[in-house]
Coordinates of N, CA, C and O in Angstrom, one line a residue:
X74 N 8.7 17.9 17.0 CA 7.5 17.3 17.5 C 7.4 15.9 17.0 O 7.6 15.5 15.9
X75 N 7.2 15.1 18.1 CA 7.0 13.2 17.2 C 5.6 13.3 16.8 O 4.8 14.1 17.1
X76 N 5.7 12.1 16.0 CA 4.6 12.0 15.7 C 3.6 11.8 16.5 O 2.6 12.3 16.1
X77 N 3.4 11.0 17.6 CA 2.6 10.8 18.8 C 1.9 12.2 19.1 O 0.8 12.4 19.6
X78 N 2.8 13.1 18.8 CA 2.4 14.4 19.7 C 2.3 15.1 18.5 O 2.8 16.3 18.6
X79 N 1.7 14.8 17.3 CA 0.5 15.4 16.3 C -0.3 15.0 16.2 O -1.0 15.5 15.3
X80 N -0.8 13.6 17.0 CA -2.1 13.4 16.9 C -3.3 13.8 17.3 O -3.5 13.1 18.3
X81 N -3.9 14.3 17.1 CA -5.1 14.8 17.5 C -6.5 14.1 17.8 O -7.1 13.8 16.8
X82 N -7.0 13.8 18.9 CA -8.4 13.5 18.8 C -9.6 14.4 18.1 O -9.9 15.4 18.7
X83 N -10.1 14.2 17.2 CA -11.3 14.8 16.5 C -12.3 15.4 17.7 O -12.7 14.7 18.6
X84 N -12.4 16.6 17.4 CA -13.8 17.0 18.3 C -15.2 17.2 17.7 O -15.6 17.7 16.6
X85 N -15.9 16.7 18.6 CA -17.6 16.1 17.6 C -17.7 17.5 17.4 O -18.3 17.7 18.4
X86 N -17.5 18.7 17.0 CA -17.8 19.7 16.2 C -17.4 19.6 14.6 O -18.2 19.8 13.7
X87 N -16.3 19.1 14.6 CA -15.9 18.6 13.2 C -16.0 17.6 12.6 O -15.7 17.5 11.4
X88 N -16.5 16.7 13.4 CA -17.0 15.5 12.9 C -18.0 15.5 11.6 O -17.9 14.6 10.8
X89 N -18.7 16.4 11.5 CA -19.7 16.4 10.6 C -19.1 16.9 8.8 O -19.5 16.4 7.7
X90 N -17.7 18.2 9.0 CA -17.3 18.4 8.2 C -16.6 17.7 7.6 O -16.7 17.7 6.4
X91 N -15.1 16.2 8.5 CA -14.5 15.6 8.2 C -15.3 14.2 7.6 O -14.6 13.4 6.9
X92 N -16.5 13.8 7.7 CA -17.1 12.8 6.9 C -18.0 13.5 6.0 O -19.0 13.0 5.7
X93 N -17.6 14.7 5.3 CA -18.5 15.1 4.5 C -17.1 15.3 3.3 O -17.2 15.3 2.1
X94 N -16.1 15.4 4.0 CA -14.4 15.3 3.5 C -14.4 13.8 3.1 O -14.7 13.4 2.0
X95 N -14.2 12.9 4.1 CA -13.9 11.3 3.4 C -15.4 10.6 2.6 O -15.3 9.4 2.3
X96 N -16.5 11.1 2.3 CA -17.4 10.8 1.7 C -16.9 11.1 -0.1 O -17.3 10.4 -1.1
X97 N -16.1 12.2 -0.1 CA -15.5 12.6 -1.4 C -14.3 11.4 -2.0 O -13.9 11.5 -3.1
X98 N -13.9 10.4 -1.0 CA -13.0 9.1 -1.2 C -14.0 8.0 -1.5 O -14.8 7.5 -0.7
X99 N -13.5 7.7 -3.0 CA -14.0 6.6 -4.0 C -14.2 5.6 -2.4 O -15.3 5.5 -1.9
X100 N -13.5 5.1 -1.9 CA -13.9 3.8 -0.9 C -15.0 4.0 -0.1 O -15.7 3.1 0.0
X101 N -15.3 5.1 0.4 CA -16.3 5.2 1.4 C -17.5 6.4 1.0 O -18.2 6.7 1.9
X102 N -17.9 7.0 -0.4 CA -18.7 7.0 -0.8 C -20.1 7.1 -0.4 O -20.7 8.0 0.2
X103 N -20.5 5.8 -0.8 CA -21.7 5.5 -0.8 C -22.0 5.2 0.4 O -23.2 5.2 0.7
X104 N -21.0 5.0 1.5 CA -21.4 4.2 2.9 C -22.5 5.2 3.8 O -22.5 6.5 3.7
X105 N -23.4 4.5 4.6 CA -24.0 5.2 5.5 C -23.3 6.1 6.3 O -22.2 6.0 6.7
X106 N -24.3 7.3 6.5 CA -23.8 8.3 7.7 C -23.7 7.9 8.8 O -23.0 8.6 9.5
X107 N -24.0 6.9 9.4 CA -23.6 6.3 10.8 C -22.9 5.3 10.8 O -22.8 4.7 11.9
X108 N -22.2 4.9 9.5 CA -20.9 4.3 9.7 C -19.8 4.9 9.4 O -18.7 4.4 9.6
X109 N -19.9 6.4 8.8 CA -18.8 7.1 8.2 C -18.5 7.8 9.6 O -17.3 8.2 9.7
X110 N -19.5 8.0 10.6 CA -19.7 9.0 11.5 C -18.7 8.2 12.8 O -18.1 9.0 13.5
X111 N -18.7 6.7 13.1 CA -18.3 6.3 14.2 C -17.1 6.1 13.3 O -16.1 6.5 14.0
X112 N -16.6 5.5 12.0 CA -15.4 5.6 11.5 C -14.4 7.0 11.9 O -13.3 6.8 12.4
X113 N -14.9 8.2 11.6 CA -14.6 9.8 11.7 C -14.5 9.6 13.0 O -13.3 9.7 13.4
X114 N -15.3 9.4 13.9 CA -15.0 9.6 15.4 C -13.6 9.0 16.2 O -12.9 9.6 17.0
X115 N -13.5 7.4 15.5 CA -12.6 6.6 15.8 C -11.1 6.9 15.6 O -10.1 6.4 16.2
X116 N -11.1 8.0 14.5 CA -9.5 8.2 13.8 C -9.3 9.3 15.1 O -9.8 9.6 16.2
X117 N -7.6 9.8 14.2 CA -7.0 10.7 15.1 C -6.5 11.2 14.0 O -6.3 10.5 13.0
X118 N -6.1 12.9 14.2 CA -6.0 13.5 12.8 C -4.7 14.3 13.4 O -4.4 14.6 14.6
X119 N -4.1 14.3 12.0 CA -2.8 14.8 11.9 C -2.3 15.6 10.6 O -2.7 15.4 9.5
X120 N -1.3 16.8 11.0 CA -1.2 17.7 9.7 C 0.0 17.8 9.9 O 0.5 17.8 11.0
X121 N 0.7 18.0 8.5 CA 2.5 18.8 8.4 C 2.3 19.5 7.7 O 1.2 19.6 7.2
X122 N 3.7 20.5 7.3 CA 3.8 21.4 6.8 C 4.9 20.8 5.6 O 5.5 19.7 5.6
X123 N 5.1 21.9 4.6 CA 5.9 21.0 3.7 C 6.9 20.6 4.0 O 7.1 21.3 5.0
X124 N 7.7 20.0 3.9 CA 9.4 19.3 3.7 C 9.6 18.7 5.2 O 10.7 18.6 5.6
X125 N 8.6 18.2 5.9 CA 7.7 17.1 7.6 C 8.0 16.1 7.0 O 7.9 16.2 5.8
X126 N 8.5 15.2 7.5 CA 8.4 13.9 7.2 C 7.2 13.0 8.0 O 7.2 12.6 9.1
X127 N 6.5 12.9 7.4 CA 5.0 12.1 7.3 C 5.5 10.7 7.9 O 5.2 10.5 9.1
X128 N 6.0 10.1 7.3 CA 6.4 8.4 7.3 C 7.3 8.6 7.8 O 7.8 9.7 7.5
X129 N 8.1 7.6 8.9 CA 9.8 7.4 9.0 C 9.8 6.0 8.6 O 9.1 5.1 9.0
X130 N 10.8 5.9 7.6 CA 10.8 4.0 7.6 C 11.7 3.4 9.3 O 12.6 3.9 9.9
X131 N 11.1 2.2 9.7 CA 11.4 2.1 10.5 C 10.5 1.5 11.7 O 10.8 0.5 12.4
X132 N 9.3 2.5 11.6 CA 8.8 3.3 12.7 C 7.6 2.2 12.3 O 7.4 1.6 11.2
X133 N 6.5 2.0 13.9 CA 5.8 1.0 14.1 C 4.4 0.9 13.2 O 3.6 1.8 13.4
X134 N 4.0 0.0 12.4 CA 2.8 0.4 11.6 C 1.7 0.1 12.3 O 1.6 -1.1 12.6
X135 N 0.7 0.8 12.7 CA -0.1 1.5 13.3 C -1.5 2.0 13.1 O -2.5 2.0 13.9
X136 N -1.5 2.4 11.9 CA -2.9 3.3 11.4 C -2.9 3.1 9.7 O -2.0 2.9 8.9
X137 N -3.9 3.1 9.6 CA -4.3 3.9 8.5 C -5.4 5.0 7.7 O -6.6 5.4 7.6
X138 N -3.6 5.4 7.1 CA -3.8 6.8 6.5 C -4.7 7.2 5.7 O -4.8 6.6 4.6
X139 N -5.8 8.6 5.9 CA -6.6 8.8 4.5 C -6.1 10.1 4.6 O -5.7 10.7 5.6
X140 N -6.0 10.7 3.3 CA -5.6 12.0 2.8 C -6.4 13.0 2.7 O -7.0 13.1 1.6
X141 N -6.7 13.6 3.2 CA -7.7 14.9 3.2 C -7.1 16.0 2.5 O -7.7 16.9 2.0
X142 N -5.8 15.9 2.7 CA -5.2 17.4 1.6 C -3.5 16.7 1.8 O -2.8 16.0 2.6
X143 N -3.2 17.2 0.6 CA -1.7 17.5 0.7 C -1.0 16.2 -0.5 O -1.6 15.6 -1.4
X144 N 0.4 16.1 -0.2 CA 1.1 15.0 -1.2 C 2.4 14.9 -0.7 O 3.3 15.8 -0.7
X145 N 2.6 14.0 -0.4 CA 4.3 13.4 -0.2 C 4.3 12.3 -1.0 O 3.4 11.5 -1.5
X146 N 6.0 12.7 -1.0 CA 7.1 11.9 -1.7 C 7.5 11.0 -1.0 O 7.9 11.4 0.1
X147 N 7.5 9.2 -1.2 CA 8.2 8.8 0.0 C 8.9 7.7 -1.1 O 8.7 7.6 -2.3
X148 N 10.0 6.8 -0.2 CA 11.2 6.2 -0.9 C 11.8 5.5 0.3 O 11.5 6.1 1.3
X149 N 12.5 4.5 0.3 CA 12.8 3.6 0.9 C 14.1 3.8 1.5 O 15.0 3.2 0.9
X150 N 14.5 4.6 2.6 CA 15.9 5.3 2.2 C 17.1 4.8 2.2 O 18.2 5.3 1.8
X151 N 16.8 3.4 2.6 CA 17.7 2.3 3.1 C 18.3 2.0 1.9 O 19.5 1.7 1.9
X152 N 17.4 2.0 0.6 CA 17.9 1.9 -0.7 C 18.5 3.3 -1.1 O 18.8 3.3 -2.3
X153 N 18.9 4.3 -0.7 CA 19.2 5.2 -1.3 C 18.7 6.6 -2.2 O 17.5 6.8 -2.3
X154 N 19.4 7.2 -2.6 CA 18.5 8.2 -3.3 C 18.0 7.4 -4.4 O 16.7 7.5 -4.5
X155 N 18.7 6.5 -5.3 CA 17.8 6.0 -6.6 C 16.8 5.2 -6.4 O 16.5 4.6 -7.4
X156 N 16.0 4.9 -5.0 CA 15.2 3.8 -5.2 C 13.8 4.8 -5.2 O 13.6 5.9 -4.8
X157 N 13.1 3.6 -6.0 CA 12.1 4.4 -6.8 C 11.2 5.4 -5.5 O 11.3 5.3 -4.3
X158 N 10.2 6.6 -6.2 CA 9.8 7.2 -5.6 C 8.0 6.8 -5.4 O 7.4 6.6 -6.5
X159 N 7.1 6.8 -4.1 CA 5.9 6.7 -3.8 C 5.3 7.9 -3.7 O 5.6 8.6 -2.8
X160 N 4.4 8.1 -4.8 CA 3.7 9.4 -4.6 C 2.4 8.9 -3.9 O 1.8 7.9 -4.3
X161 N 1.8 9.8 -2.8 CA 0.6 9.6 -2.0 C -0.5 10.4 -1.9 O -0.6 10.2 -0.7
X162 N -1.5 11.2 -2.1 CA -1.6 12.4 -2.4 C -3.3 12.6 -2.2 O -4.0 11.6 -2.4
X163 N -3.9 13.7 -1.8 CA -5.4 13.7 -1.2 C -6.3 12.8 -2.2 O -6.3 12.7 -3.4
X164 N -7.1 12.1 -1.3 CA -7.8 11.1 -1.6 C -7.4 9.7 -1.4 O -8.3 8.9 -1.0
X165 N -6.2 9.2 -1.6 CA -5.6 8.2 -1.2 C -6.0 7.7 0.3 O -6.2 8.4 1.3
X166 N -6.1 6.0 0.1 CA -6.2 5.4 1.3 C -4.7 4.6 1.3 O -4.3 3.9 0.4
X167 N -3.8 5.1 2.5 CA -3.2 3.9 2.8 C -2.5 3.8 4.3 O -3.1 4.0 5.4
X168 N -1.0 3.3 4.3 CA -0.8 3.2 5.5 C -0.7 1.7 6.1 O -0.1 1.0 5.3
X169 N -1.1 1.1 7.1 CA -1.0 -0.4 7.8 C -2.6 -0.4 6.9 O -3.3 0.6 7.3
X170 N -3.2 -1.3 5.8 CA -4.3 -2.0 5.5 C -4.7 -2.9 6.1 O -3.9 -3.3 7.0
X171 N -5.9 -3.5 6.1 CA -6.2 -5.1 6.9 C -5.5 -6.0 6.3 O -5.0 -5.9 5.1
X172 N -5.4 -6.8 6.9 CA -4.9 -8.0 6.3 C -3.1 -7.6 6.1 O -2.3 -8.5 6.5
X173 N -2.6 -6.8 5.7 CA -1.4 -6.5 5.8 C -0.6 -7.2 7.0 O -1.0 -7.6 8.1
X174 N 1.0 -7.2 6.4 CA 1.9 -8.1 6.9 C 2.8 -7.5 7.4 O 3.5 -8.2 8.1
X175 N 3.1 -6.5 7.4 CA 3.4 -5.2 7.5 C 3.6 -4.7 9.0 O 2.4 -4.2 9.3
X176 N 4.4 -4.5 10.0 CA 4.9 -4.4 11.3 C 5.7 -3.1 11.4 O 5.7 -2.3 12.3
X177 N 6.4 -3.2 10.3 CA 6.9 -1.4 10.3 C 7.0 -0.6 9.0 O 6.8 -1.2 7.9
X178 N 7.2 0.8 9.0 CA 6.9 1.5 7.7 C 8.1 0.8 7.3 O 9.0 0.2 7.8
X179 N 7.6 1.2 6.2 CA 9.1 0.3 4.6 C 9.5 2.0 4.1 O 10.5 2.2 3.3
X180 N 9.0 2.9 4.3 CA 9.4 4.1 3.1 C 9.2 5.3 4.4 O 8.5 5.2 5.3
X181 N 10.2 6.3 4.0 CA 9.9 7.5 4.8 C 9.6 8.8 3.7 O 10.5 9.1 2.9
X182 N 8.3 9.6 3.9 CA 7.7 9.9 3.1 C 7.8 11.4 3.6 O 7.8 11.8 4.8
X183 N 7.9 12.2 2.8 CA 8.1 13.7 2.8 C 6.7 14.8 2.3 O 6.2 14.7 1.2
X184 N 6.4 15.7 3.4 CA 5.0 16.6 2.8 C 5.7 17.6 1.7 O 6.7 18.3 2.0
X185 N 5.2 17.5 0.6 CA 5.7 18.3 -0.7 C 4.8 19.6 -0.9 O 5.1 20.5 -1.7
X186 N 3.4 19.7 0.4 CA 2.9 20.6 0.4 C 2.3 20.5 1.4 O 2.3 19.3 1.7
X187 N 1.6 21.0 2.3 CA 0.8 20.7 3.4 C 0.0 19.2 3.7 O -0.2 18.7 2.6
X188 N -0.4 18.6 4.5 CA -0.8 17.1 4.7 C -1.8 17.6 5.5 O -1.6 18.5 6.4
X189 N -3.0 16.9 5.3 CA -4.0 16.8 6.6 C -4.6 15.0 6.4 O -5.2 14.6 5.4
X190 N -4.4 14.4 7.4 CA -4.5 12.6 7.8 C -5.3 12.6 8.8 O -5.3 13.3 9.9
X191 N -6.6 11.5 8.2 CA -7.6 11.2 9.6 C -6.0 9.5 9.0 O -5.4 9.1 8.1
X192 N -6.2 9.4 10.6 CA -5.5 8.4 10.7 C -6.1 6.9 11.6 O -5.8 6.9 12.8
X193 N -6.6 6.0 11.1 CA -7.4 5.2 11.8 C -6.8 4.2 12.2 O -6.2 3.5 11.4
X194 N -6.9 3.9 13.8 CA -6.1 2.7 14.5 C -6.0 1.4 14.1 O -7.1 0.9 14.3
X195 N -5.1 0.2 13.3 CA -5.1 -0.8 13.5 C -6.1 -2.3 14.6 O -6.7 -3.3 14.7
X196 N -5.7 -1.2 15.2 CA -6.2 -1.9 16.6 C -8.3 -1.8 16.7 O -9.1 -2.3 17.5
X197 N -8.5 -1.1 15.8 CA -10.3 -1.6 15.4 C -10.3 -1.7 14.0 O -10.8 -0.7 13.3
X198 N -9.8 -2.7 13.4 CA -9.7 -3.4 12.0 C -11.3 -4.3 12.5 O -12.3 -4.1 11.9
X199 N -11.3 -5.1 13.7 CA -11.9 -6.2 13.5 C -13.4 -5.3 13.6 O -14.3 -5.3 12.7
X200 N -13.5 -4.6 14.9 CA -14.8 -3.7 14.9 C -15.0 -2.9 13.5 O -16.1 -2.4 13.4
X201 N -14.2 -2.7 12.7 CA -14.3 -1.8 11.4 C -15.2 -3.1 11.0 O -16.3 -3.1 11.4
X202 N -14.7 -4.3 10.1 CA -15.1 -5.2 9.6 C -16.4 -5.9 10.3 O -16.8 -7.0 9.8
X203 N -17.0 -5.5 11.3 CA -17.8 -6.1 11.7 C -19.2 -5.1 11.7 O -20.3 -5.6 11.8
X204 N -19.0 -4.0 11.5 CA -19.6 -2.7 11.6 C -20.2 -2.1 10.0 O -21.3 -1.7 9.7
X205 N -18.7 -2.4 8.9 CA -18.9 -1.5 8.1 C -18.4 -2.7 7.3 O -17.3 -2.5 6.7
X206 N -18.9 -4.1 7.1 CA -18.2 -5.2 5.8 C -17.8 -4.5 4.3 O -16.9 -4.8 3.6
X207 N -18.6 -3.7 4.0 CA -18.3 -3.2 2.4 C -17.4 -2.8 2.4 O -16.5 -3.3 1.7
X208 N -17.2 -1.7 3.4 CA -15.5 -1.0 3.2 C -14.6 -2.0 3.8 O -13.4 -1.6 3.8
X209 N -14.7 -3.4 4.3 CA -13.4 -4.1 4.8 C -13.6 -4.7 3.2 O -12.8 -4.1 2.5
X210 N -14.0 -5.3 2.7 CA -13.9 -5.4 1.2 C -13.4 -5.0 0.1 O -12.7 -5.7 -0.7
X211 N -13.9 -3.5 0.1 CA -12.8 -2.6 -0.6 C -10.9 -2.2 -0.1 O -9.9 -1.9 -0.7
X212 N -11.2 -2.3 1.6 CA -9.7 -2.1 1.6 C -8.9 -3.5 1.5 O -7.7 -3.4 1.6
X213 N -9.5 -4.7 1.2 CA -8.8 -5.9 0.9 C -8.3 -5.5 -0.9 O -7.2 -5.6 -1.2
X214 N -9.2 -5.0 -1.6 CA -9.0 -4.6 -2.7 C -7.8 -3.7 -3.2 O -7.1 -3.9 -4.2
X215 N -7.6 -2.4 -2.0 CA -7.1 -1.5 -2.2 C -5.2 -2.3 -1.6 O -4.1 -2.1 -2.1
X216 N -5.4 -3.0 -0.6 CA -4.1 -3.9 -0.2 C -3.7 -4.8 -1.7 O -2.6 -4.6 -2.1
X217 N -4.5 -5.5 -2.4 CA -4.2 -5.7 -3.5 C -3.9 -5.3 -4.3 O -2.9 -5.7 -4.8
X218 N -4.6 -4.1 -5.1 CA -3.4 -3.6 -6.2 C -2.8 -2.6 -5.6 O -2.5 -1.6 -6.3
X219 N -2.4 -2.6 -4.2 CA -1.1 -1.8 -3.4 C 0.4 -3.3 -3.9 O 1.5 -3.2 -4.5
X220 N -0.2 -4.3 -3.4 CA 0.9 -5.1 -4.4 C 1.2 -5.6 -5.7 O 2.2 -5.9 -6.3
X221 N 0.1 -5.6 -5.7 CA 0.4 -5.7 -7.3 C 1.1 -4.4 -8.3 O 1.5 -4.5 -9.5
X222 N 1.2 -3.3 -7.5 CA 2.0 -2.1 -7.6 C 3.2 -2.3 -7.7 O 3.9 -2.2 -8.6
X223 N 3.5 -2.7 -6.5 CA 4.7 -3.2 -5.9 C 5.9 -3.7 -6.9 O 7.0 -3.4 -7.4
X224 N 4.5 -4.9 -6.8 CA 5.7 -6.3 -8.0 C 5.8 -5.6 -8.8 O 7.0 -5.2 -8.9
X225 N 4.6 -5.0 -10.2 CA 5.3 -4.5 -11.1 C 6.6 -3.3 -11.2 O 7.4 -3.2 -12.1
X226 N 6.5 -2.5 -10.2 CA 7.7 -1.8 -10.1 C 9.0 -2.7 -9.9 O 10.0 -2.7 -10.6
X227 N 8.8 -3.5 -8.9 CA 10.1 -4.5 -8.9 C 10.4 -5.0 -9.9 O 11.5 -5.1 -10.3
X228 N 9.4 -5.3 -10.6 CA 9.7 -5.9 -12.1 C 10.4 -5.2 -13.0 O 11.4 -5.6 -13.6
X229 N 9.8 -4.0 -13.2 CA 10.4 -2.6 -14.0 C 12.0 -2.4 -13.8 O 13.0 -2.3 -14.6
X230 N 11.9 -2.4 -12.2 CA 13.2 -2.2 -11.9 C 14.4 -3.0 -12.1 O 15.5 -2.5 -12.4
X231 N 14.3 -4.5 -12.0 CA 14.6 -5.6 -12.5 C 15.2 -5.4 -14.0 O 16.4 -5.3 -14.4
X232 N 13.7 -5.5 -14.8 CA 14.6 -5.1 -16.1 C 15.1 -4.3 -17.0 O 15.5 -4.5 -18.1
X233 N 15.1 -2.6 -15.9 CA 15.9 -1.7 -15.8 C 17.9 -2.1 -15.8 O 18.9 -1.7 -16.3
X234 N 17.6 -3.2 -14.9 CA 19.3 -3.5 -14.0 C 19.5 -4.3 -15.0 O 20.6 -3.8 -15.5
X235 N 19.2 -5.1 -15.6 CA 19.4 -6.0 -17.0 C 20.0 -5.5 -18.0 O 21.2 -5.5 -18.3
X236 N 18.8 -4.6 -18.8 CA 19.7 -3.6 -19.8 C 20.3 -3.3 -19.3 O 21.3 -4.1 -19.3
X237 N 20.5 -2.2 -18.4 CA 22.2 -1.8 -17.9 C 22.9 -2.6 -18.2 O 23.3 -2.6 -19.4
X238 N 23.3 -3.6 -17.5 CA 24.3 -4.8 -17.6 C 24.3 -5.1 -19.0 O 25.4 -4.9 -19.5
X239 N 23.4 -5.4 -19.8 CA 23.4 -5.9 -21.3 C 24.1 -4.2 -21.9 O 25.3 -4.1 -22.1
X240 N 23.5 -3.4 -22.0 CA 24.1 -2.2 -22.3 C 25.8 -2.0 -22.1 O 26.7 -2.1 -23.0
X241 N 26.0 -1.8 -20.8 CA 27.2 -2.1 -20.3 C 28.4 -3.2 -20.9 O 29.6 -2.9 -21.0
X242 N 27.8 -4.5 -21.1 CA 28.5 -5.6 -21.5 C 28.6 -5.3 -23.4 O 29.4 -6.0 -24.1
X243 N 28.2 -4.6 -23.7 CA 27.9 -4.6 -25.5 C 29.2 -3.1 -25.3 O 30.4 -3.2 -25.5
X244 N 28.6 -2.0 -24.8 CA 30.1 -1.3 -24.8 C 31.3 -1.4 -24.5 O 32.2 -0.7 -25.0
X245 N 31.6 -2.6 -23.3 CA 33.0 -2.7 -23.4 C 33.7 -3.8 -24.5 O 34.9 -3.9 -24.6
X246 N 32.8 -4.6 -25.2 CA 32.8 -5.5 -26.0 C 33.3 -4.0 -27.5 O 34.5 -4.0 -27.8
X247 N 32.7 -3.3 -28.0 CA 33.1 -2.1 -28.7 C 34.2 -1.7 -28.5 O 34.6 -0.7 -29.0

């Protein structure tokens, strides 16, 4: 099944339960019921089962992701098995953010246990931000220490490949 063809439109029956679900996510909180309510309306929800590939790297960025249940493993596969691993896991906001630069997934991400995703269109970023400013606020926030994640792992990784090489260079010196 593609992913296109797990999307689901929300039916106003559920509507009430799935913003009583993302009210429990640190970002959207405090927000009003009639902005959590046209937010909920706006998404499109989606579920896997374990060992589904959630993400394909590759593939067009599009939405973003909130976690209502579940946890994948995702990794860059282009780098191989050793590049580092992204854990994602209920509660989490992510996916295409505002402001992001981001055009296609970078990591293809695996369900480690069941997944349930309201998944909200890129394409009403601007009606989100004009609707609901607090939460475009916070997801500028949450885009930022999403990089600053980043770097520091690159950095980690960085002076992982160093020692080696220094490691390496001192034993054949022995």
């Amino acid at each position: 099944m593609s992913y296109a063809e797990r999307l689901t439109t929300i039916a106003q029956t559920d509507l009430p339960g799935l913003v009583d679900e993302i009210r429990k996510i640190a970002v959207f909180t405090d927000l009003p019921q009639e902005h959590l309510e046209w937010f909920v309306s706006n998404c499109k929800e989606a579920r896997f089962a374990t060992g589904e590939i959630v993400y394909k790297e590759g593939t067009k960025a599009e939405y973003m992701s909130i976690f209502l249940e579940g946890r994948i493993f995702a990794r860059r596969e282009a780098e191989g098995a050793n590049s580092p691993v992204f854990i994602v896991e209920k509660g989490d906001v992510t996916g295409f953010l505002p402001f992001s630069r981001m055009t296609q997934l970078t990591i293809t991400g695996r369900a480690e246990e069941p997944v349930h995703l309201l998944l909200f269109p890129a394409t009403l970023f601007q009606e989100m931000f004009q609707r609901m400013p607090v939460l475009g606020k916070r997801l500028v926030g949450l885009l930022t220490d999403r990089v600053r994640e980043v770097t520091r792992n690159e950095q980690q990784l960085d002076k992982l490949a160093a020692l080696g090489k220094l490691s390496a260079g001192l034993a054949h010196e022995l």
